[in-house]
């Protein structure tokens, strides 16, 4: 209902000419400026346009943030898929670790029933490299496998963080993990990425098991054990990391989860070493030890003390890094990959538990910045030094034709390795 201001006093007589009139005050200068504007307002439409664009951008950002918070697993998974597609069209070259994946996928595609690959350096069983990865890459494609594995890993990690009641900022922690998965893709570690996907699935089964099924331990074990086995069959390095989590659970006397995670990886390694023996060592210098060990210590010190599983896993991992450095083995520098994937996640997740602007807060922030610089520089270095030279595309066909002309496929030809390892897929 509309109302109007009175024009007479309450005690005035009715009629047009009697009683004191209420004077309506003249408009103030502020009101006049509000009604008609000023010369300055009319002279600066560009500033108002910029302000409108800024407000619209802020509104769009807030809407996107609200949507991501409402569906975090789906949002992070979709973002991971988009970023891996960008990786496919930009940095997925044919050198580095991708050359090895291409070589194994091509060999398995041409000789699926062969138990030995004579073309891979001195000769090697495919099982010694990976039981699952070469065959899956031959069917799906090397880069497609990487995109699927990286995208699914980001979604699984987000689900683990959300289902954990201790993590207060699961979205930011999952974005730190997504950055690490993307750097892993840039480095071309498809086999390890596939194993990591199954490893995260096994860990998610243990820690995200539905509460209403909490007494169905056999069902949990039957779901966890095959995923842990698939992680090891895809990548023995990923299986090793599952074993570290199993050791941490065992030390807490959480035996069902420890057995479910630890038994099948150990069985896969034992059977493959027995049926398909393999010798050799992976080098590891002191420079490959410093940062992984440092971040294991930082994780142990900076995360809340009640995060027992995280702290025990970091402690066991730090000791394992030292042991692998002291004792030469086939693991070698591969053990650095766990810190390169999950150290940033734990640091971001631990940040809300520190007092802002305190010494511990600054150490956590600096540690995370150092982590980003570490894996960022490593990824850029992989891009620079694994991109094949143009001569591999221009001069390769005449060389292959000459080798085929003299029947080189009937014997063994030694090739001097290039820095990009392009010969692994080009001539193997």
Short mmCIF file of C-alpha atoms in Angstrom, two decimals:
data_model
loop_
_atom_site.label_atom_id
_atom_site.label_comp_id
_atom_site.label_asym_id
_atom_site.label_seq_id
_atom_site.Cartn_x
_atom_site.Cartn_y
_atom_site.Cartn_z
CA UNK A 1 0.00 0.00 0.00
CA UNK A 2 1.36 3.42 -0.97
CA UNK A 3 1.61 6.27 1.55
CA UNK A 4 2.03 10.03 1.12
CA UNK A 5 3.57 12.67 3.34
CA UNK A 6 1.04 15.01 5.12
CA UNK A 7 0.94 18.68 4.10
CA UNK A 8 -0.93 20.04 7.18
CA UNK A 9 -0.31 19.92 10.89
CA UNK A 10 -2.31 17.49 13.00
CA UNK A 11 -4.19 20.32 14.80
CA UNK A 12 -5.06 22.33 11.67
CA UNK A 13 -8.65 22.96 10.60
CA UNK A 14 -9.83 21.34 7.41
CA UNK A 15 -10.13 23.45 4.33
CA UNK A 16 -7.85 25.04 1.87
CA UNK A 17 -7.11 28.27 3.71
CA UNK A 18 -6.90 27.54 7.45
CA UNK A 19 -4.15 26.24 9.70
CA UNK A 20 -0.42 26.32 9.44
CA UNK A 21 1.10 24.59 6.50
CA UNK A 22 3.94 22.12 6.92
CA UNK A 23 6.84 23.32 4.90
CA UNK A 24 8.39 20.66 2.71
CA UNK A 25 12.18 21.06 2.98
CA UNK A 26 14.10 21.89 -0.13
CA UNK A 27 16.15 19.06 -1.61
CA UNK A 28 19.68 18.87 -0.26
CA UNK A 29 22.68 19.04 -2.50
CA UNK A 30 23.40 15.35 -1.87
CA UNK A 31 19.88 14.45 -2.98
CA UNK A 32 20.24 16.58 -6.08
CA UNK A 33 23.48 14.85 -6.95
CA UNK A 34 21.76 11.52 -6.42
CA UNK A 35 18.88 12.53 -8.70
CA UNK A 36 20.75 14.25 -11.48
CA UNK A 37 24.33 13.09 -11.04
CA UNK A 38 27.43 15.21 -11.27
CA UNK A 39 29.70 16.19 -14.05
CA UNK A 40 32.32 13.80 -12.71
CA UNK A 41 29.88 10.87 -12.76
CA UNK A 42 28.81 11.65 -16.29
CA UNK A 43 32.39 12.15 -17.41
CA UNK A 44 33.69 8.71 -16.28
CA UNK A 45 31.54 5.94 -17.81
CA UNK A 46 34.63 3.78 -18.36
CA UNK A 47 35.23 3.54 -14.62
CA UNK A 48 31.66 2.39 -14.05
CA UNK A 49 32.03 -0.16 -16.85
CA UNK A 50 35.24 -1.48 -15.32
CA UNK A 51 33.55 -1.69 -11.93
CA UNK A 52 30.63 -3.61 -13.48
CA UNK A 53 32.99 -6.03 -15.18
CA UNK A 54 34.89 -6.57 -11.92
CA UNK A 55 31.69 -7.24 -10.01
CA UNK A 56 30.50 -9.66 -12.67
CA UNK A 57 33.84 -11.49 -12.56
CA UNK A 58 33.65 -11.69 -8.78
CA UNK A 59 30.10 -12.99 -8.97
CA UNK A 60 31.12 -15.62 -11.51
CA UNK A 61 34.07 -16.67 -9.34
CA UNK A 62 31.88 -16.94 -6.24
CA UNK A 63 29.29 -18.95 -8.16
CA UNK A 64 31.98 -21.31 -9.44
CA UNK A 65 33.43 -21.66 -5.95
CA UNK A 66 29.99 -22.42 -4.50
CA UNK A 67 29.37 -25.02 -7.19
CA UNK A 68 32.73 -26.67 -6.55
CA UNK A 69 32.09 -26.75 -2.81
CA UNK A 70 28.68 -28.29 -3.41
CA UNK A 71 30.09 -31.07 -5.65
CA UNK A 72 33.83 -31.18 -4.90
CA UNK A 73 34.61 -34.66 -6.18
CA UNK A 74 32.83 -34.09 -9.47
CA UNK A 75 34.32 -30.60 -9.86
CA UNK A 76 37.93 -31.65 -9.22
CA UNK A 77 37.52 -34.69 -11.47
CA UNK A 78 36.18 -32.53 -14.30
CA UNK A 79 38.99 -30.00 -13.83
CA UNK A 80 41.54 -32.81 -13.87
CA UNK A 81 40.08 -34.16 -17.09
CA UNK A 82 40.28 -30.76 -18.79
CA UNK A 83 43.88 -30.19 -17.67
CA UNK A 84 44.95 -33.64 -18.86
CA UNK A 85 43.37 -32.93 -22.24
CA UNK A 86 45.42 -29.73 -22.35
CA UNK A 87 48.50 -31.82 -21.53
CA UNK A 88 47.67 -34.15 -24.41
CA UNK A 89 47.64 -31.32 -26.94
CA UNK A 90 50.67 -29.47 -25.57
CA UNK A 91 53.32 -31.48 -23.70
CA UNK A 92 52.63 -35.12 -24.61
CA UNK A 93 55.68 -35.61 -26.84
CA UNK A 94 57.31 -38.89 -27.86
CA UNK A 95 60.41 -38.65 -25.68
CA UNK A 96 61.37 -39.42 -22.10
CA UNK A 97 59.26 -41.91 -20.19
CA UNK A 98 56.57 -41.70 -22.88
CA UNK A 99 59.05 -43.26 -25.32
CA UNK A 100 59.34 -46.25 -23.01
CA UNK A 101 55.56 -46.54 -22.70
CA UNK A 102 55.21 -46.34 -26.50
CA UNK A 103 57.83 -49.06 -26.96
CA UNK A 104 56.18 -51.46 -24.53
CA UNK A 105 52.68 -50.82 -25.86
CA UNK A 106 53.86 -51.42 -29.43
CA UNK A 107 55.69 -54.61 -28.50
CA UNK A 108 52.74 -56.06 -26.61
CA UNK A 109 50.38 -55.07 -29.41
CA UNK A 110 52.50 -56.90 -31.98
CA UNK A 111 53.49 -59.86 -29.77
CA UNK A 112 50.82 -60.25 -27.09
CA UNK A 113 51.83 -63.84 -26.27
CA UNK A 114 55.57 -63.21 -26.00
CA UNK A 115 57.14 -63.61 -22.56
CA UNK A 116 60.40 -61.83 -23.41
CA UNK A 117 61.27 -58.61 -25.18
CA UNK A 118 64.70 -58.82 -26.81
CA UNK A 119 64.41 -55.28 -28.17
CA UNK A 120 64.43 -53.60 -24.75
CA UNK A 121 68.10 -52.95 -24.05
CA UNK A 122 69.58 -56.31 -22.95
CA UNK A 123 66.22 -58.07 -23.10
CA UNK A 124 63.53 -58.11 -20.44
CA UNK A 125 60.33 -59.89 -19.41
CA UNK A 126 57.26 -57.67 -19.86
CA UNK A 127 56.13 -58.79 -16.41
CA UNK A 128 59.31 -57.35 -14.91
CA UNK A 129 58.25 -53.97 -16.26
CA UNK A 130 54.51 -54.19 -15.60
CA UNK A 131 51.93 -56.95 -15.70
CA UNK A 132 48.98 -54.75 -16.63
CA UNK A 133 50.21 -51.47 -18.06
CA UNK A 134 51.63 -52.55 -21.48
CA UNK A 135 48.49 -54.48 -22.42
CA UNK A 136 46.15 -51.73 -21.27
CA UNK A 137 48.18 -49.08 -23.10
CA UNK A 138 48.16 -51.22 -26.25
CA UNK A 139 44.35 -51.30 -26.15
CA UNK A 140 43.54 -47.76 -24.99
CA UNK A 141 46.61 -45.89 -26.13
CA UNK A 142 49.46 -44.59 -24.01
CA UNK A 143 48.26 -41.02 -23.64
CA UNK A 144 44.63 -42.01 -23.20
CA UNK A 145 45.66 -44.27 -20.33
CA UNK A 146 47.52 -41.38 -18.73
CA UNK A 147 44.53 -39.05 -19.01
CA UNK A 148 42.17 -41.62 -17.50
CA UNK A 149 44.56 -42.51 -14.68
CA UNK A 150 45.34 -38.90 -13.76
CA UNK A 151 41.70 -37.84 -13.84
CA UNK A 152 40.50 -40.79 -11.75
CA UNK A 153 43.36 -40.33 -9.27
CA UNK A 154 42.35 -36.71 -8.67
CA UNK A 155 38.76 -37.75 -8.01
CA UNK A 156 39.76 -40.57 -5.64
CA UNK A 157 42.11 -38.31 -3.70
CA UNK A 158 39.36 -35.71 -3.31
CA UNK A 159 36.96 -38.35 -2.01
CA UNK A 160 39.53 -39.56 0.54
CA UNK A 161 40.12 -36.02 1.78
CA UNK A 162 36.40 -35.25 2.05
CA UNK A 163 35.57 -38.48 3.87
CA UNK A 164 38.38 -37.79 6.33
CA UNK A 165 36.86 -35.83 9.18
CA UNK A 166 40.23 -34.36 10.13
CA UNK A 167 40.80 -32.36 6.94
CA UNK A 168 39.24 -28.89 7.10
CA UNK A 169 40.16 -27.72 3.59
CA UNK A 170 39.72 -30.79 1.36
CA UNK A 171 39.17 -28.76 -1.81
CA UNK A 172 42.46 -26.86 -1.58
CA UNK A 173 44.35 -30.01 -0.60
CA UNK A 174 42.88 -31.88 -3.57
CA UNK A 175 43.93 -29.05 -5.90
CA UNK A 176 47.49 -29.45 -4.61
CA UNK A 177 47.22 -33.14 -5.45
CA UNK A 178 45.86 -32.31 -8.90
CA UNK A 179 48.91 -30.15 -9.55
CA UNK A 180 51.15 -33.07 -8.62
CA UNK A 181 49.23 -35.48 -10.87
CA UNK A 182 49.53 -33.04 -13.75
CA UNK A 183 53.29 -32.77 -13.20
CA UNK A 184 53.45 -36.57 -13.22
CA UNK A 185 51.71 -36.55 -16.60
CA UNK A 186 54.12 -33.92 -17.93
CA UNK A 187 56.99 -36.20 -16.93
CA UNK A 188 55.32 -39.03 -18.87
CA UNK A 189 55.03 -41.60 -16.06
CA UNK A 190 52.02 -43.44 -17.43
CA UNK A 191 52.72 -46.82 -15.83
CA UNK A 192 53.27 -45.26 -12.42
CA UNK A 193 50.17 -43.09 -12.86
CA UNK A 194 48.08 -46.18 -13.59
CA UNK A 195 49.42 -47.92 -10.50
CA UNK A 196 48.73 -44.82 -8.41
CA UNK A 197 45.11 -44.84 -9.53
CA UNK A 198 44.62 -48.41 -8.27
CA UNK A 199 46.61 -47.63 -5.12
CA UNK A 200 44.33 -44.69 -4.29
CA UNK A 201 41.36 -46.95 -4.95
CA UNK A 202 42.68 -49.45 -2.42
CA UNK A 203 43.36 -46.76 0.18
CA UNK A 204 39.92 -45.24 -0.43
CA UNK A 205 38.31 -48.62 0.18
CA UNK A 206 40.01 -48.84 3.58
CA UNK A 207 39.41 -45.29 4.77
CA UNK A 208 36.13 -44.45 3.00
CA UNK A 209 34.24 -47.67 3.67
CA UNK A 210 30.52 -46.92 4.31
CA UNK A 211 29.70 -46.70 7.99
CA UNK A 212 26.65 -48.93 7.68
CA UNK A 213 28.93 -51.73 6.43
CA UNK A 214 31.53 -51.24 9.16
CA UNK A 215 31.15 -54.79 10.47
CA UNK A 216 31.57 -56.40 7.04
CA UNK A 217 35.35 -56.63 7.26
CA UNK A 218 35.62 -59.52 4.86
CA UNK A 219 33.79 -57.54 2.21
CA UNK A 220 36.17 -54.63 2.76
CA UNK A 221 39.17 -56.95 2.46
CA UNK A 222 37.79 -58.55 -0.70
CA UNK A 223 37.50 -55.10 -2.28
CA UNK A 224 40.83 -53.76 -1.01
CA UNK A 225 43.11 -56.70 -1.77
CA UNK A 226 42.44 -56.90 -5.55
CA UNK A 227 42.95 -53.15 -5.94
CA UNK A 228 46.25 -53.34 -4.05
CA UNK A 229 47.29 -56.23 -6.28
CA UNK A 230 46.35 -54.30 -9.42
CA UNK A 231 48.38 -51.33 -8.19
CA UNK A 232 51.45 -53.57 -7.84
CA UNK A 233 50.86 -55.35 -11.15
CA UNK A 234 50.55 -51.98 -12.86
CA UNK A 235 53.58 -50.41 -11.18
CA UNK A 236 55.76 -52.09 -8.53
CA UNK A 237 56.64 -48.60 -7.28
CA UNK A 238 52.96 -47.85 -6.61
CA UNK A 239 52.70 -51.22 -4.88
CA UNK A 240 55.61 -50.22 -2.66
CA UNK A 241 53.74 -47.10 -1.58
CA UNK A 242 50.66 -49.16 -0.73
CA UNK A 243 52.96 -51.29 1.39
CA UNK A 244 54.12 -48.21 3.31
CA UNK A 245 50.53 -47.40 4.26
CA UNK A 246 50.05 -51.04 5.27
CA UNK A 247 53.10 -50.82 7.57
CA UNK A 248 51.71 -47.64 9.15
CA UNK A 249 48.39 -49.38 9.85
CA UNK A 250 50.20 -52.43 11.20
CA UNK A 251 52.16 -50.28 13.66
CA UNK A 252 48.84 -48.88 14.91
CA UNK A 253 47.58 -52.45 15.41
CA UNK A 254 44.93 -51.93 12.76
CA UNK A 255 45.64 -55.38 11.45
CA UNK A 256 42.65 -56.04 9.10
CA UNK A 257 43.41 -52.98 6.97
CA UNK A 258 47.14 -53.69 7.09
CA UNK A 259 46.73 -57.27 5.87
CA UNK A 260 44.27 -56.24 3.15
CA UNK A 261 46.67 -53.61 1.81
CA UNK A 262 49.95 -55.45 2.32
CA UNK A 263 49.51 -59.13 1.52
CA UNK A 264 48.60 -59.05 -2.16
CA UNK A 265 51.37 -56.60 -3.20
CA UNK A 266 53.94 -58.80 -1.48
CA UNK A 267 52.50 -61.87 -3.22
CA UNK A 268 52.60 -60.19 -6.65
CA UNK A 269 56.25 -59.16 -6.22
CA UNK A 270 57.26 -62.61 -4.96
CA UNK A 271 55.54 -64.52 -7.77
CA UNK A 272 56.81 -62.21 -10.53
CA UNK A 273 60.38 -62.36 -9.19
CA UNK A 274 60.19 -66.16 -9.06
CA UNK A 275 58.67 -66.75 -12.50
CA UNK A 276 60.30 -63.81 -14.29
CA UNK A 277 63.63 -63.05 -12.59
CA UNK A 278 65.19 -59.70 -13.27
CA UNK A 279 68.50 -58.18 -12.20
CA UNK A 280 69.92 -54.69 -12.22
CA UNK A 281 69.82 -51.57 -10.09
CA UNK A 282 68.31 -48.11 -10.36
CA UNK A 283 70.88 -45.44 -9.44
CA UNK A 284 70.18 -42.96 -6.67
CA UNK A 285 72.51 -40.11 -5.80
CA UNK A 286 72.63 -38.08 -2.61
CA UNK A 287 70.86 -35.24 -4.43
CA UNK A 288 67.89 -37.55 -5.01
CA UNK A 289 67.75 -38.26 -1.27
CA UNK A 290 67.75 -34.76 0.22
CA UNK A 291 64.36 -33.40 -0.83
CA UNK A 292 62.26 -36.58 -0.35
CA UNK A 293 63.79 -37.16 3.08
CA UNK A 294 63.36 -33.48 3.99
CA UNK A 295 59.67 -33.51 3.09
CA UNK A 296 59.16 -36.74 5.00
CA UNK A 297 60.57 -35.00 8.08
CA UNK A 298 58.53 -31.83 7.46
CA UNK A 299 55.34 -33.85 7.10
CA UNK A 300 56.05 -35.73 10.32
CA UNK A 301 56.71 -32.50 12.23
CA UNK A 302 54.12 -30.12 10.77
CA UNK A 303 50.95 -32.22 10.59
CA UNK A 304 48.80 -32.51 13.74
CA UNK A 305 49.95 -35.14 16.20
CA UNK A 306 46.58 -36.87 16.07
CA UNK A 307 47.16 -37.72 12.39
CA UNK A 308 48.84 -40.96 13.37
CA UNK A 309 48.58 -42.73 10.04
CA UNK A 310 50.03 -39.79 8.10
CA UNK A 311 52.89 -39.31 10.55
CA UNK A 312 53.78 -43.01 10.66
CA UNK A 313 53.66 -43.28 6.87
CA UNK A 314 55.98 -40.29 6.52
CA UNK A 315 58.37 -41.75 9.10
CA UNK A 316 58.48 -45.14 7.39
CA UNK A 317 58.90 -43.43 4.03
CA UNK A 318 61.81 -41.30 5.25
CA UNK A 319 63.61 -44.38 6.59
CA UNK A 320 62.91 -46.21 3.33
CA UNK A 321 64.49 -43.37 1.33
CA UNK A 322 67.68 -43.69 3.37
CA UNK A 323 67.65 -47.48 3.10
CA UNK A 324 67.24 -47.42 -0.68
CA UNK A 325 70.10 -44.94 -0.96
CA UNK A 326 72.42 -47.07 1.19
CA UNK A 327 71.50 -50.42 -0.38
CA UNK A 328 71.49 -50.49 -4.19
CA UNK A 329 68.32 -52.04 -5.58
CA UNK A 330 65.87 -51.89 -8.45
CA UNK A 331 63.90 -49.23 -6.58
CA UNK A 332 66.53 -46.50 -6.50
CA UNK A 333 65.40 -42.98 -7.33
CA UNK A 334 61.87 -44.22 -8.08
CA UNK A 335 61.13 -43.93 -4.37
CA UNK A 336 61.17 -40.13 -4.66
CA UNK A 337 57.80 -40.20 -6.42
CA UNK A 338 55.68 -40.59 -3.28
CA UNK A 339 56.90 -37.27 -1.88
CA UNK A 340 56.46 -35.64 -5.28
CA UNK A 341 52.79 -36.63 -5.31
CA UNK A 342 51.50 -36.26 -1.77
CA UNK A 343 53.82 -34.01 0.25
CA UNK A 344 52.00 -30.92 -0.99
CA UNK A 345 48.62 -32.43 -0.16
CA UNK A 346 49.57 -33.08 3.47
CA UNK A 347 51.11 -29.63 3.91
CA UNK A 348 48.02 -27.84 2.58
CA UNK A 349 45.75 -30.04 4.71
CA UNK A 350 47.84 -29.25 7.81
CA UNK A 351 47.83 -25.47 7.31
CA UNK A 352 44.45 -24.75 9.02
CA UNK A 353 45.74 -26.43 12.18
CA UNK A 354 48.53 -23.88 12.60
CA UNK A 355 48.12 -20.46 14.20
CA UNK A 356 48.14 -17.80 11.44
CA UNK A 357 51.37 -15.80 11.24
CA UNK A 358 53.03 -18.12 13.73
CA UNK A 359 56.42 -19.71 13.19
CA UNK A 360 54.85 -23.08 12.33
CA UNK A 361 52.47 -21.39 9.88
CA UNK A 362 55.35 -19.71 8.04
CA UNK A 363 57.34 -22.95 7.92
CA UNK A 364 54.33 -24.80 6.46
CA UNK A 365 53.75 -22.13 3.81
CA UNK A 366 57.42 -22.00 2.85
CA UNK A 367 57.56 -25.80 2.71
CA UNK A 368 54.61 -25.88 0.33
CA UNK A 369 56.11 -23.15 -1.86
CA UNK A 370 59.34 -25.14 -1.96
CA UNK A 371 57.38 -28.24 -2.96
CA UNK A 372 55.72 -26.40 -5.85
CA UNK A 373 59.08 -25.09 -7.01
CA UNK A 374 60.63 -28.55 -6.73
CA UNK A 375 58.16 -30.50 -8.83
CA UNK A 376 57.58 -27.52 -11.12
CA UNK A 377 61.27 -27.26 -12.01
CA UNK A 378 61.46 -31.04 -12.41
CA UNK A 379 58.54 -31.03 -14.82
CA UNK A 380 59.95 -28.15 -16.87
CA UNK A 381 63.30 -29.94 -17.00
CA UNK A 382 61.57 -33.09 -18.27
CA UNK A 383 59.80 -31.08 -20.97
CA UNK A 384 63.03 -29.45 -22.13
CA UNK A 385 65.27 -32.50 -22.11
CA UNK A 386 62.83 -35.16 -23.28
CA UNK A 387 61.53 -33.40 -26.38
CA UNK A 388 63.05 -35.31 -29.31
CA UNK A 389 65.23 -33.41 -31.74
CA UNK A 390 63.77 -32.68 -35.17
CA UNK A 391 66.28 -35.07 -36.74
CA UNK A 392 64.40 -38.02 -35.22
CA UNK A 393 61.41 -37.18 -37.39
CA UNK A 394 63.37 -36.08 -40.46
CA UNK A 395 66.20 -38.62 -40.67
CA UNK A 396 64.69 -41.73 -39.10
CA UNK A 397 62.96 -43.24 -42.15
CA UNK A 398 66.14 -43.64 -44.26
CA UNK A 399 67.92 -45.30 -41.32
CA UNK A 400 65.11 -47.77 -40.70
CA UNK A 401 64.92 -48.55 -44.42
CA UNK A 402 68.67 -49.27 -44.51
CA UNK A 403 68.46 -51.54 -41.47
CA UNK A 404 65.56 -53.46 -42.97
CA UNK A 405 67.48 -53.82 -46.23
CA UNK A 406 70.34 -55.66 -44.54
CA UNK A 407 68.01 -57.84 -42.44
CA UNK A 408 68.78 -56.21 -39.11
CA UNK A 409 65.63 -57.70 -37.59
CA UNK A 410 67.32 -61.13 -37.63
CA UNK A 411 70.08 -60.02 -35.29
CA UNK A 412 70.77 -57.45 -32.62
CA UNK A 413 71.65 -53.82 -33.31
CA UNK A 414 73.02 -51.65 -30.53
CA UNK A 415 71.82 -48.04 -30.52
CA UNK A 416 73.53 -45.25 -28.61
CA UNK A 417 70.83 -43.82 -26.30
CA UNK A 418 69.73 -40.25 -26.90
CA UNK A 419 68.99 -37.90 -24.02
CA UNK A 420 65.32 -37.90 -24.94
CA UNK A 421 65.24 -41.75 -25.08
CA UNK A 422 63.43 -41.45 -28.40
CA UNK A 423 65.29 -44.53 -29.69
CA UNK A 424 63.27 -46.67 -27.28
CA UNK A 425 60.13 -46.31 -29.37
CA UNK A 426 61.64 -45.33 -32.72
CA UNK A 427 64.00 -48.29 -33.20
CA UNK A 428 63.09 -50.89 -30.60
#
